[in-house]
Tab-separated table of C-alpha atoms and ligand atoms in Angstrom:
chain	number	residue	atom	x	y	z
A	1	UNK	CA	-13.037	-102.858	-73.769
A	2	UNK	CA	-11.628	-105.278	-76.456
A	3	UNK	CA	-8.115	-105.798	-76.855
A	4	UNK	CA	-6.382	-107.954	-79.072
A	5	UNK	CA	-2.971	-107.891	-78.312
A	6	UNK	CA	-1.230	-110.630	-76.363
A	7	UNK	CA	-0.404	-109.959	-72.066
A	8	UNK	CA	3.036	-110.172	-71.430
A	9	UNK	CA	2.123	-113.799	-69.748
A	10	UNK	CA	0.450	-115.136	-73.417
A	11	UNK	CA	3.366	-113.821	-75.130
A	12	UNK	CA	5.797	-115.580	-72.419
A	13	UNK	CA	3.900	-119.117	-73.361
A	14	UNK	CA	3.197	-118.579	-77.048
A	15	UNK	CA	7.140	-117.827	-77.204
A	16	UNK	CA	8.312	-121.239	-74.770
A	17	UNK	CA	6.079	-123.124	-77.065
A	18	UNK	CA	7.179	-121.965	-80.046
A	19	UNK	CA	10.422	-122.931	-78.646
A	20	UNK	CA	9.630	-126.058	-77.928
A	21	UNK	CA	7.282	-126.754	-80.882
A	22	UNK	CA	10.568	-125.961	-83.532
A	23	UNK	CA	13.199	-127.322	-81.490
A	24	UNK	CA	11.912	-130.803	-80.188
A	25	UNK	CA	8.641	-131.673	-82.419
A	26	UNK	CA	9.474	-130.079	-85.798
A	27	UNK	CA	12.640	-131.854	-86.421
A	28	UNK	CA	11.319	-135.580	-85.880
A	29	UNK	CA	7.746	-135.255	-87.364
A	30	UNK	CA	8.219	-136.555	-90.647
A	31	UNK	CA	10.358	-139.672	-88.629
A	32	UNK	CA	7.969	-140.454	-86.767
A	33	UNK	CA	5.060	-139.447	-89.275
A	34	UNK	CA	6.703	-142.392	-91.211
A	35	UNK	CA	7.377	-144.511	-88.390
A	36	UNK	CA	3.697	-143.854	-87.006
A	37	UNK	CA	5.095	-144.117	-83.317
A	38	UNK	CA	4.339	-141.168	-80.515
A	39	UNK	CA	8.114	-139.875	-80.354
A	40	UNK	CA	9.262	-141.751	-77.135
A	41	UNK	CA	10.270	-139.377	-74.109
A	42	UNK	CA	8.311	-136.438	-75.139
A	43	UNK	CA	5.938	-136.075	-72.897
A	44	UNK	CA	8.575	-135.822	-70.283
A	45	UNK	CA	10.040	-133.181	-72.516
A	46	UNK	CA	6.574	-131.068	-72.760
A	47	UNK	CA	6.511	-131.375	-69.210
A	48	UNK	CA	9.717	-130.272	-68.259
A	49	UNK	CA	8.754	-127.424	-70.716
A	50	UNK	CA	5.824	-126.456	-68.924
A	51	UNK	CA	3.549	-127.805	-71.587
A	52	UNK	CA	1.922	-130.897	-70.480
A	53	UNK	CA	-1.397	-131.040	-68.640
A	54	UNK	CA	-1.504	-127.505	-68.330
A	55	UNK	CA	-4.936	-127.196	-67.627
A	56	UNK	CA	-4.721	-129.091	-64.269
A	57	UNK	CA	-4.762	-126.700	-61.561
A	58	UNK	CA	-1.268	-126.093	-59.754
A	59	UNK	CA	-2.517	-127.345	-56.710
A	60	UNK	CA	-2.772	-131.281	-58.051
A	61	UNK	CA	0.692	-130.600	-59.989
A	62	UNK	CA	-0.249	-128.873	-63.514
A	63	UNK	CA	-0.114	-125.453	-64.680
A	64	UNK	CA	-3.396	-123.792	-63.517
A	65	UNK	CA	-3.822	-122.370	-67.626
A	66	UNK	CA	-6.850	-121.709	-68.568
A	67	UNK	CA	-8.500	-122.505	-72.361
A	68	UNK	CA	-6.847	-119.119	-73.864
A	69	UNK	CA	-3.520	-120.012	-72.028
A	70	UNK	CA	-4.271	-123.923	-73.683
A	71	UNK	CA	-5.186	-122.257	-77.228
A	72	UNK	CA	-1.890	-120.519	-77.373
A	73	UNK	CA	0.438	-123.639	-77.034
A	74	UNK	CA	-1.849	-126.012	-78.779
A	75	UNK	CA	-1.322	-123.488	-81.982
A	76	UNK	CA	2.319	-123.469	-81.638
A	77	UNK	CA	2.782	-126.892	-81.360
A	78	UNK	CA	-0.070	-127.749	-83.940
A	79	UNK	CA	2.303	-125.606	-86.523
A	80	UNK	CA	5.126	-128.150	-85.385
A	81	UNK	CA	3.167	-131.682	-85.956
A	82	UNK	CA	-0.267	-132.419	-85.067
A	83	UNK	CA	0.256	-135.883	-84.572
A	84	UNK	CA	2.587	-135.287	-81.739
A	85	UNK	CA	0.880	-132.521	-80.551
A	86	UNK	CA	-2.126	-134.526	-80.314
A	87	UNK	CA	-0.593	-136.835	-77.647
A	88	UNK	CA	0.044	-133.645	-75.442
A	89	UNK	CA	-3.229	-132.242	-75.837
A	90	UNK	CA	-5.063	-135.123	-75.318
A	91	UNK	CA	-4.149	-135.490	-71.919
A	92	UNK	CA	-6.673	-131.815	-70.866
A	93	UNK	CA	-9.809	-133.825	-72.669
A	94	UNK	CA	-9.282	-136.675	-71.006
A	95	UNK	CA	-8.632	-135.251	-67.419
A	96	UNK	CA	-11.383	-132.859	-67.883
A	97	UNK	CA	-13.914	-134.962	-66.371
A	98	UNK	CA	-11.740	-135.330	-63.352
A	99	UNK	CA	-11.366	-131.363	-63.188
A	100	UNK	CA	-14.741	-130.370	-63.989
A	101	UNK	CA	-16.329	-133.345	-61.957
A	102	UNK	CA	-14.293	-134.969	-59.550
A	103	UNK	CA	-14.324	-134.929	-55.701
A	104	UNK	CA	-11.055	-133.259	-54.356
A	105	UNK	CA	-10.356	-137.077	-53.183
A	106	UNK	CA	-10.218	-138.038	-56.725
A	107	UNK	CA	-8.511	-134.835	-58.152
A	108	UNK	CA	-5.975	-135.753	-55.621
A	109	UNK	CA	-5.890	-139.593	-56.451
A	110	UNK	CA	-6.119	-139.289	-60.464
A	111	UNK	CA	-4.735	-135.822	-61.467
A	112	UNK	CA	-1.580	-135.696	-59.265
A	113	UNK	CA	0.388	-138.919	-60.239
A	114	UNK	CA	-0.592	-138.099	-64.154
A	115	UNK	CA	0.597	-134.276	-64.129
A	116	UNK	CA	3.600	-135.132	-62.079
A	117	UNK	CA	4.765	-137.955	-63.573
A	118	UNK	CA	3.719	-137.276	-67.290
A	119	UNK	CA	1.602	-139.598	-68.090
A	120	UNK	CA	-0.634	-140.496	-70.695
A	121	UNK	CA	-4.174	-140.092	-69.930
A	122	UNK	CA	-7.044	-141.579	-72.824
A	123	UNK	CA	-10.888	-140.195	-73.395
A	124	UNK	CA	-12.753	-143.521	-74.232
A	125	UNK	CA	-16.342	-142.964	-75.693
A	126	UNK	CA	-16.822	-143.412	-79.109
A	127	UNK	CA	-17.980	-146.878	-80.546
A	128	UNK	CA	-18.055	-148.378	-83.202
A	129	UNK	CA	-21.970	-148.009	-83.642
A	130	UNK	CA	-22.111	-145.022	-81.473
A	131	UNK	CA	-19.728	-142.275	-83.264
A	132	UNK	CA	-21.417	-139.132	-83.806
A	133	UNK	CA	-24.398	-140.565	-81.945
A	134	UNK	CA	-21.936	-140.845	-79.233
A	135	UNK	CA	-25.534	-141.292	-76.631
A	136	UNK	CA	-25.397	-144.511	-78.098
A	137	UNK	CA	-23.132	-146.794	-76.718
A	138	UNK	CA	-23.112	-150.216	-75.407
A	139	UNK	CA	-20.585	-150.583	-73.200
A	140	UNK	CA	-21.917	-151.421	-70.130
A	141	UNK	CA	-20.281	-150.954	-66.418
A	142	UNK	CA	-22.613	-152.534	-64.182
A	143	UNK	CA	-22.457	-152.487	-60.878
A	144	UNK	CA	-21.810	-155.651	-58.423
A	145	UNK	CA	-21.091	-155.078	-54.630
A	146	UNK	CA	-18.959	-151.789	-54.129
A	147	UNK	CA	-17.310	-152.028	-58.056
A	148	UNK	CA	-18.412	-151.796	-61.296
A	149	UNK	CA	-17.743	-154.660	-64.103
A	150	UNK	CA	-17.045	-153.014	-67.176
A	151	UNK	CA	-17.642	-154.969	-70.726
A	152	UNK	CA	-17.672	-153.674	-73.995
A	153	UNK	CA	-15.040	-152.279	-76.472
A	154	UNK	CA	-14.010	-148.404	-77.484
A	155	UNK	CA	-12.698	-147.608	-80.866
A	156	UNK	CA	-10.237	-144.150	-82.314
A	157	UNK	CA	-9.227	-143.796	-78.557
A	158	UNK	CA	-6.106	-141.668	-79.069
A	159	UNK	CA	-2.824	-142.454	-76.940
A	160	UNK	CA	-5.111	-145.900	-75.699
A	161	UNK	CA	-2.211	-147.938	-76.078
A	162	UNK	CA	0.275	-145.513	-73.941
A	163	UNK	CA	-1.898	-144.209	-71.648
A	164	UNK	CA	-2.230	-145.159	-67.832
A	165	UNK	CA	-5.125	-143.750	-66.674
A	166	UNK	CA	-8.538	-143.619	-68.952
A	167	UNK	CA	-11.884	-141.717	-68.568
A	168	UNK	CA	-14.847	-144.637	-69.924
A	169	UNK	CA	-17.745	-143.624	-70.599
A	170	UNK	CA	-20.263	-146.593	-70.285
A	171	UNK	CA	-24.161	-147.565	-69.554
A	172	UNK	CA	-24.090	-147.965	-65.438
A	173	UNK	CA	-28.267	-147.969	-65.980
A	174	UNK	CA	-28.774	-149.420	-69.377
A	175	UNK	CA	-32.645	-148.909	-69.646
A	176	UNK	CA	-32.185	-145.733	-69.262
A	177	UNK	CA	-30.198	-145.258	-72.803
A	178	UNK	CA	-27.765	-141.888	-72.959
A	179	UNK	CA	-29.342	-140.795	-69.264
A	180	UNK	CA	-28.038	-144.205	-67.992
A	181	UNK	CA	-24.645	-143.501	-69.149
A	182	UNK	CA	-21.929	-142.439	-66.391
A	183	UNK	CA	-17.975	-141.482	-66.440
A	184	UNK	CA	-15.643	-143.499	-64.810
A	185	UNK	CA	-11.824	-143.305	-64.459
A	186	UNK	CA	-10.481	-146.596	-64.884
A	187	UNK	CA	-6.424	-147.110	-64.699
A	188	UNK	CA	-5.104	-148.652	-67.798
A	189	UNK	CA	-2.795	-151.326	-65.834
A	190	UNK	CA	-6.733	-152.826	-64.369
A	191	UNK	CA	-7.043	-156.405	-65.531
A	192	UNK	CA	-9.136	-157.275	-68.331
A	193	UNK	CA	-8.569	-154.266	-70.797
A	194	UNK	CA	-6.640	-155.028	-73.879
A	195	UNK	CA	-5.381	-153.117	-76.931
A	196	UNK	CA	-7.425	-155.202	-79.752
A	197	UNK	CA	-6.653	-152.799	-83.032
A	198	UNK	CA	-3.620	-149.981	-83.565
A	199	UNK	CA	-5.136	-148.099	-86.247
A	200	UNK	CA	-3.271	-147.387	-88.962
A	201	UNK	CA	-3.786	-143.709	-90.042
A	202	UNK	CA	-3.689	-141.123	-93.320
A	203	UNK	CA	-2.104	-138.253	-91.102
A	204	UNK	CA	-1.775	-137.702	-87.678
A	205	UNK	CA	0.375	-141.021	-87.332
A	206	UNK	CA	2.980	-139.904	-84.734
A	207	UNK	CA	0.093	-140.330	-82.432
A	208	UNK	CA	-1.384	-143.676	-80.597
A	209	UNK	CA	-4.787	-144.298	-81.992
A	210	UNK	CA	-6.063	-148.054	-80.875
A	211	UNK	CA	-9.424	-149.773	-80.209
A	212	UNK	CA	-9.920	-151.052	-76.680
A	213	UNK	CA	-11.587	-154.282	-75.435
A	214	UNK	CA	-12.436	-154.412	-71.634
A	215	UNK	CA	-13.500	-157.797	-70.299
A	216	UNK	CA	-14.989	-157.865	-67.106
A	217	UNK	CA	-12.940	-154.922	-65.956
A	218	UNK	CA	-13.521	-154.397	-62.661
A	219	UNK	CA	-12.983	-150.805	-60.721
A	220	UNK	CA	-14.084	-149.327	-57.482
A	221	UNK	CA	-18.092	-147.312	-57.673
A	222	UNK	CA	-15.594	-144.724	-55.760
A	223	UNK	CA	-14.404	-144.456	-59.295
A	224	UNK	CA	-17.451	-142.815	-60.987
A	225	UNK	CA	-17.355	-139.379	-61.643
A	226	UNK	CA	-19.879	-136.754	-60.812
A	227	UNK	CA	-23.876	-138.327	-60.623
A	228	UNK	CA	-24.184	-141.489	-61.624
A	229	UNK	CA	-26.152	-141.137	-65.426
A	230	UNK	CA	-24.756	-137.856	-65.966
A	231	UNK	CA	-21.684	-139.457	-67.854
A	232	UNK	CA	-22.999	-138.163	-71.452
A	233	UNK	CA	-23.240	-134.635	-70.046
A	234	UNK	CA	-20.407	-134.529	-68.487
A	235	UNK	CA	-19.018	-135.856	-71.882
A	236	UNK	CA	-20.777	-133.074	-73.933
A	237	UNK	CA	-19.376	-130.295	-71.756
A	238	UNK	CA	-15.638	-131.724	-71.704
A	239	UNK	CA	-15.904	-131.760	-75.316
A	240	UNK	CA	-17.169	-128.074	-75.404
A	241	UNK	CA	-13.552	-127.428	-73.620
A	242	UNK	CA	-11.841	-129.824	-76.512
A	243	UNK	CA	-12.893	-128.104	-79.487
A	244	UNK	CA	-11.730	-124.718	-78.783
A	245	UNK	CA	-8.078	-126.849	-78.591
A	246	UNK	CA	-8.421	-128.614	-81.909
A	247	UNK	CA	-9.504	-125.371	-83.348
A	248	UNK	CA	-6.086	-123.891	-81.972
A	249	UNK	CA	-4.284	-127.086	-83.314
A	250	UNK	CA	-5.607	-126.180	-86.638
A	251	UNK	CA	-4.725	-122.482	-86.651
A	252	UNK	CA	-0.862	-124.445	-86.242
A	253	UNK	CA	-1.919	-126.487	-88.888
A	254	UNK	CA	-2.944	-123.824	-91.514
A	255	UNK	CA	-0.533	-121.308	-90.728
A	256	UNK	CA	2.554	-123.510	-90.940
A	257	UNK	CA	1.499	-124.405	-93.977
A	258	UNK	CA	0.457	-120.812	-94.957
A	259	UNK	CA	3.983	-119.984	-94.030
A	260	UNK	CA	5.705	-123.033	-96.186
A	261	UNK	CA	3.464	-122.034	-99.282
A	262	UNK	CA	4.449	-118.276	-99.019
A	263	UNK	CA	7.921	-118.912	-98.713
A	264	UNK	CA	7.611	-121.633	-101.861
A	265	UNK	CA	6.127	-118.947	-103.899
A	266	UNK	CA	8.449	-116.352	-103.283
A	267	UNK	CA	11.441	-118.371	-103.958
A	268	UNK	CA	9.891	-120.679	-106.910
A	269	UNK	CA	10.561	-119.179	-110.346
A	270	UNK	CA	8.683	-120.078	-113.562
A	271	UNK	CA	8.709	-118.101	-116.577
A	272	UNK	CA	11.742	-116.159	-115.524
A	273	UNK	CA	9.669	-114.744	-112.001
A	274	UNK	CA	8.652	-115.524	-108.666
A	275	UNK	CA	5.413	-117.346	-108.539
A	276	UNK	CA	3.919	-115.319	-106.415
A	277	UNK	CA	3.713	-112.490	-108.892
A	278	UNK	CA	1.216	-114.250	-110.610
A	279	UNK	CA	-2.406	-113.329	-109.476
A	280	UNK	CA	-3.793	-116.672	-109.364
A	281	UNK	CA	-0.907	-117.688	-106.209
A	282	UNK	CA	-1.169	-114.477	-104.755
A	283	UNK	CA	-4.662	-114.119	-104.844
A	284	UNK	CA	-4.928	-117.866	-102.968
A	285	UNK	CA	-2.556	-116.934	-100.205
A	286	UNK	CA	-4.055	-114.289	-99.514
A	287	UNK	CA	-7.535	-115.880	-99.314
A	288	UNK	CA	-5.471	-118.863	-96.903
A	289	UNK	CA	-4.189	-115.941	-94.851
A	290	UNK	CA	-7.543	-114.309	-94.484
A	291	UNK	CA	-8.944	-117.352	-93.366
A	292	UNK	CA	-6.534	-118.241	-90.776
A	293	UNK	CA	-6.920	-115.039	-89.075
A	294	UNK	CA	-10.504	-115.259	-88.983
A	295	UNK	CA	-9.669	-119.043	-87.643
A	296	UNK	CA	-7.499	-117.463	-84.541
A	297	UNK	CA	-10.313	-114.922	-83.725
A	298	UNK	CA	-13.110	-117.507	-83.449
A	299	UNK	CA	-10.994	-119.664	-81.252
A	300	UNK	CA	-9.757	-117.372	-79.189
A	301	UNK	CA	-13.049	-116.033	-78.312
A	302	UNK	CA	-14.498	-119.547	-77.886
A	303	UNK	CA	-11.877	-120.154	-75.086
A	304	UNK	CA	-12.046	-116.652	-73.693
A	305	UNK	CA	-15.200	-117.369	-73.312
A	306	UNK	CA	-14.729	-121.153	-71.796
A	307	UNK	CA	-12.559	-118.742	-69.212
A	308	UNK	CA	-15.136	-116.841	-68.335
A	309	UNK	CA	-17.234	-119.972	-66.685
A	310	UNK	CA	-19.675	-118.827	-70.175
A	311	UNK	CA	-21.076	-122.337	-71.600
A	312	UNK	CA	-19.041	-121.808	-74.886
A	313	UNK	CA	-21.095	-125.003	-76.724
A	314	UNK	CA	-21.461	-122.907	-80.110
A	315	UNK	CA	-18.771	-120.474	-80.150
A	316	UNK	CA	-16.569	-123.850	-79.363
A	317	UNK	CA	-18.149	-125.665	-82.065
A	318	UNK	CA	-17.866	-122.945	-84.513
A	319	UNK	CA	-14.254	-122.228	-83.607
A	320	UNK	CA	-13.436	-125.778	-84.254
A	321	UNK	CA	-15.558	-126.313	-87.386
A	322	UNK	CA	-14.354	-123.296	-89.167
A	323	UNK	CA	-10.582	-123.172	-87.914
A	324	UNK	CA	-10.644	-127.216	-89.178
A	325	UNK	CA	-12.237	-126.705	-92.607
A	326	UNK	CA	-9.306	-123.969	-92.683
A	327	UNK	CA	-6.902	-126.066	-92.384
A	328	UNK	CA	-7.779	-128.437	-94.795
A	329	UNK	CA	-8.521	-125.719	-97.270
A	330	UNK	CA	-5.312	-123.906	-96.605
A	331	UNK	CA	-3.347	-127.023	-96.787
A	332	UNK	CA	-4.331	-128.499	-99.375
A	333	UNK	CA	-3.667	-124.913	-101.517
A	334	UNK	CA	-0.356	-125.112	-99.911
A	335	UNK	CA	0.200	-128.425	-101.807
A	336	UNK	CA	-1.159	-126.546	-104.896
A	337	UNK	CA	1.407	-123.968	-104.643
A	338	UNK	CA	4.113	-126.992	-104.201
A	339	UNK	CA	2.429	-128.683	-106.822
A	340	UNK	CA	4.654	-131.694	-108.192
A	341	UNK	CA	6.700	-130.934	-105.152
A	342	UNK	CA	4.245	-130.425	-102.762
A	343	UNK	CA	2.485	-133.793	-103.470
A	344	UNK	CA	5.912	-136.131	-102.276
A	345	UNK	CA	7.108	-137.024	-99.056
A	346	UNK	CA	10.085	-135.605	-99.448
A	347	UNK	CA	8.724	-131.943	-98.486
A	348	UNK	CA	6.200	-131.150	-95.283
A	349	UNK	CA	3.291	-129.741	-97.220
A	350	UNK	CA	1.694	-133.404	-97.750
A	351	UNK	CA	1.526	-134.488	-94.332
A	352	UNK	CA	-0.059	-131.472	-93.425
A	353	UNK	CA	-2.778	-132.250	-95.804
A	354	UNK	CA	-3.043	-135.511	-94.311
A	355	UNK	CA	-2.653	-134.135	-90.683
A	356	UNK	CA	-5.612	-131.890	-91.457
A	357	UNK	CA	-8.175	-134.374	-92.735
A	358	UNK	CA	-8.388	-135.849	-89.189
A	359	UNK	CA	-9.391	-132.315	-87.387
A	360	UNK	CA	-12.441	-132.089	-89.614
A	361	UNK	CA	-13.343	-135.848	-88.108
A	362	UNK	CA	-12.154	-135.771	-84.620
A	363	UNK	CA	-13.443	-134.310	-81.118
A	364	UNK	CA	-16.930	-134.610	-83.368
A	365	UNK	CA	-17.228	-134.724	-86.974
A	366	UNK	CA	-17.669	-131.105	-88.701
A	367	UNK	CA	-21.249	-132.182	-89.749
A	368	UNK	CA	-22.217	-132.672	-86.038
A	369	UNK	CA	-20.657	-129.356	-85.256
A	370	UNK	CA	-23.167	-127.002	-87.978
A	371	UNK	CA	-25.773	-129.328	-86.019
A	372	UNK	CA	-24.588	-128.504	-82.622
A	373	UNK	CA	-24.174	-124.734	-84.073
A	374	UNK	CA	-27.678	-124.825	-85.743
A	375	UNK	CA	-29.070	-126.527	-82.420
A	376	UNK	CA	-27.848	-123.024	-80.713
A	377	UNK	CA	-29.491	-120.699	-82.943
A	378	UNK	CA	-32.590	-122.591	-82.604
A	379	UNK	CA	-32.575	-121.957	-79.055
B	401	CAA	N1	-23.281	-129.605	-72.356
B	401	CAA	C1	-24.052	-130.199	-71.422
B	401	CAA	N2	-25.160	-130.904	-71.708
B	401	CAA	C2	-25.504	-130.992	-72.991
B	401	CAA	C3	-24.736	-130.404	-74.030
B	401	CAA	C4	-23.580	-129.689	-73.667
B	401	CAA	N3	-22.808	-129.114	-74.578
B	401	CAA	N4	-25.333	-130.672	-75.205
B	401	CAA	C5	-26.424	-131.395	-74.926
B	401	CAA	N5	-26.517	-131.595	-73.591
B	401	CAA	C6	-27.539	-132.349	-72.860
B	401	CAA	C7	-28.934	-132.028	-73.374
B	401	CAA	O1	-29.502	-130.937	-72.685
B	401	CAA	C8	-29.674	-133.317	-73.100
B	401	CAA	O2	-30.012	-133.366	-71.716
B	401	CAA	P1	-31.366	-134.106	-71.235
B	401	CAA	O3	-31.187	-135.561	-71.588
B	401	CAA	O4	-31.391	-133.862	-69.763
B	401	CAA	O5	-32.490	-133.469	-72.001
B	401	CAA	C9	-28.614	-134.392	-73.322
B	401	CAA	O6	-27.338	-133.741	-73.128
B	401	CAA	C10	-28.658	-134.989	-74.699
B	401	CAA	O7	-28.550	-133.917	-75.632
B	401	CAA	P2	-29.053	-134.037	-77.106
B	401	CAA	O8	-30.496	-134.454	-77.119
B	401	CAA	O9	-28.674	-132.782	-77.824
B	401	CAA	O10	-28.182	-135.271	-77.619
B	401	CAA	P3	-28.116	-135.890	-79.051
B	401	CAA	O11	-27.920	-137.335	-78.831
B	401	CAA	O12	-29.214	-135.445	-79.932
B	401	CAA	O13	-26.822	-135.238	-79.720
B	401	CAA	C11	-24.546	-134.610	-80.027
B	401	CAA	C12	-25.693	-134.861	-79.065
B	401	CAA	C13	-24.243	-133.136	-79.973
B	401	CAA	C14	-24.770	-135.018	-81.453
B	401	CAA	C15	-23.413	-135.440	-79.414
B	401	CAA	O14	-23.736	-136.829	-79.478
B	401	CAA	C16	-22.076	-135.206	-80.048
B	401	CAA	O15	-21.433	-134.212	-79.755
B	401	CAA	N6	-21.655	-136.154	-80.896
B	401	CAA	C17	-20.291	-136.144	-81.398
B	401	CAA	C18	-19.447	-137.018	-80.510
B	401	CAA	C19	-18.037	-136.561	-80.460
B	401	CAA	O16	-17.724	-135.378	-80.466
B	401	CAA	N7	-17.135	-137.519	-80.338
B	401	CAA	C20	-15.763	-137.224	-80.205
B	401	CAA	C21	-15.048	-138.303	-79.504
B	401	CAA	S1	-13.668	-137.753	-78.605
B	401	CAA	C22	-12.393	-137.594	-79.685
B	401	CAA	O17	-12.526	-137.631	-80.865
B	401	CAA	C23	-11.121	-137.280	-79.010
B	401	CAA	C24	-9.919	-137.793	-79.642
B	401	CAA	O18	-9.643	-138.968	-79.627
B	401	CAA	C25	-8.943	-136.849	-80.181
């Protein structure tokens, strides 16, 4: 049986975050959009809101949601600002490895303090050679008595700066290219890892986005996560659980800005009527609303299906491809329908242009997604 109407527990979480998403991120996104700082305290406020690190299980001091549970908040507060939101969210990708991998010594170690004291967590693997061929990397953590030195640098590692616990992804066998590569949770306070680059962004700026140099960083082997040279698997399957959330964060995306361009058109008059009367507006919003509803479906079913213990690799990559391309689209007609207005700062339709660029880019690039999707089909 399919049904596509919300339990009364979805609607209960879609309706806190909303809450949350209008009444603490809305009103200080374009502040902190300008200021390009992660709105200080807020985490603590998503927490006590029920809306940080929801995906760790109750047990280690999260929320026990699941990926449609995760999809449902991640929309809401995507509508809100996906720069902030981005800082919440972050936190699931990055403790993923932990969840998925982890002995319950380290779930207990790692996942506890974070979820109860919300903290930051950071997913380090891309480099600056090895982006979308993320197997790439150099960063080496070799082992020496019972640690592991760790030397190389990470670049785009969102909330790097803020966060106090890290997942690194780095070559413990390095003959052995991506099969040599394992996951290791480092904490952020270890010596010998510095903050070498804040990036400055288009969109997405209320969010920590820094490049990473680690210097003979030494951690405990009791550290490593899972088999040691499984670390780029174990990275392909978190991020099979990530896209599904930036495809909710761009639902947020599209349909705020489907709502701020409907609105606009209703209310702007030209030629003594409503914009919207005019075929070419009404025929784009309806196109933007089509899309966005076909955006929802596909990521809902991708995360369904992540619930279900399915390996959701396409339907993830599909959801995040097409509900990101959606959002770009949708914004930037939103602007369109804003037009003079719609280009300057002083209205929210331009930043979510900007926001959306980075969702096409992020959690994999939306080329490497059609490969990952054609890869599927070939199967
Ligand atoms: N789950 C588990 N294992 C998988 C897998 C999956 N989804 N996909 C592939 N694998 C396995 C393969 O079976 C293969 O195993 P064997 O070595 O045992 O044969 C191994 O992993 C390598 O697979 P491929 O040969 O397919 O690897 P590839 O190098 O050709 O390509 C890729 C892989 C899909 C292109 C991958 O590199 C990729 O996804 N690149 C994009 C990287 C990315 O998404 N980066 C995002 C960074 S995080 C971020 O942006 C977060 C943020 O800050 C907000």
């Amino acid at each position: 049986m399919i049904d596509f109407s919300l339990s009364d527990d979805l609607l209960e979480i879609q309706s806190r975050a909303r809450h949350f998403a209008q009444s603490e991120i809305l009103p200080i996104a374009a502040e902190y959009d300008r200021k390009a700082q992660v709105p200080p305290g807020i985490t603590a406020k998503a927490r006590a809101a029920g809306l940080l690190n929801v995906t760790i299980p109750k047990e280690y001091g999260g929320m026990g949601y699941g990926a449609l549970q995760s999809a449902i908040i991640a929309e809401e507060l995507g509508a809100a600002c996906a720069g902030i939101s981005i800082t919440i969210l972050v936190n699931g990708l990055s403790l993923t490895p932990v969840q998925l991998f982890g002995t319950e010594e380290q779930k207990v170690k790692f996942l506890r303090p974070v979820a109860e004291g919300a903290k930051l967590a950071a997913f380090c693997l891309t480099e600056r050679e090895a982006g979308s061929d993320a197997g790439a990397l150099k960063t080496t953590a070799l082992p020496d008595g019972d640690d592991f030195v760790i030397n190389g640098q990470k670049c785009f590692v969102t909330s790097g700066g803020l966060a106090e616990i890290m997942t690194v992804f780095a070559l413990t066998d390095p003959d052995r290219g991506a099969r040599g590569v394992s996951a290791i949770v480092v904490p952020a306070d270890t010596p010998g890892i510095r903050v070498t680059k804040v990036e400055d962004k288009m969109g997405q700026r209320a969010s920590n986005t820094v490049e990473l140099t680690f210097e003979n960083v030494r951690v405990p082997q009791a550290n490593l996560l899972g088999k040691r040279g499984h670390g780029f698997s174990i990275a392909l399957q978190t991020l099979d659980f990530g896209r599904s959330g930036v495809a909710a964060l761009s639902v947020g995306v599209a349909r705020a800005a489907l709502e701020y361009a409907t609105a606009y058109a209703k209310e702007r008059h030209q030629f003594g009527v409503p914009i919207i009367v005019n075929q070419g507006v009404s025929f784009m919003l309806a196109d933007m609303a089509m899309k966005v509803e076909a955006a929802r479906l596909l990521t809902w079913q991708a995360a369904w299906l992540a619930d279900t213990g399915t390996r959701a690799t396409g339907k993830s990559a599909m959801a995040k491809c097409f509900a990101s391309d959606t959002a770009m689209e949708v914004t930037t007609c939103a602007v369109q329908i804003w037009a003079g207005n719609g280009y300057m700062r002083d209205y929210p339709v331009e930043k979510l242009m900007r926001d959306a660029k980075l969702l096409q880019i992020y959690e994999g690039t939306n080329q490497i997604q059609r490969m990952v999707i054609a890869r599927q089909l070939g199967k």
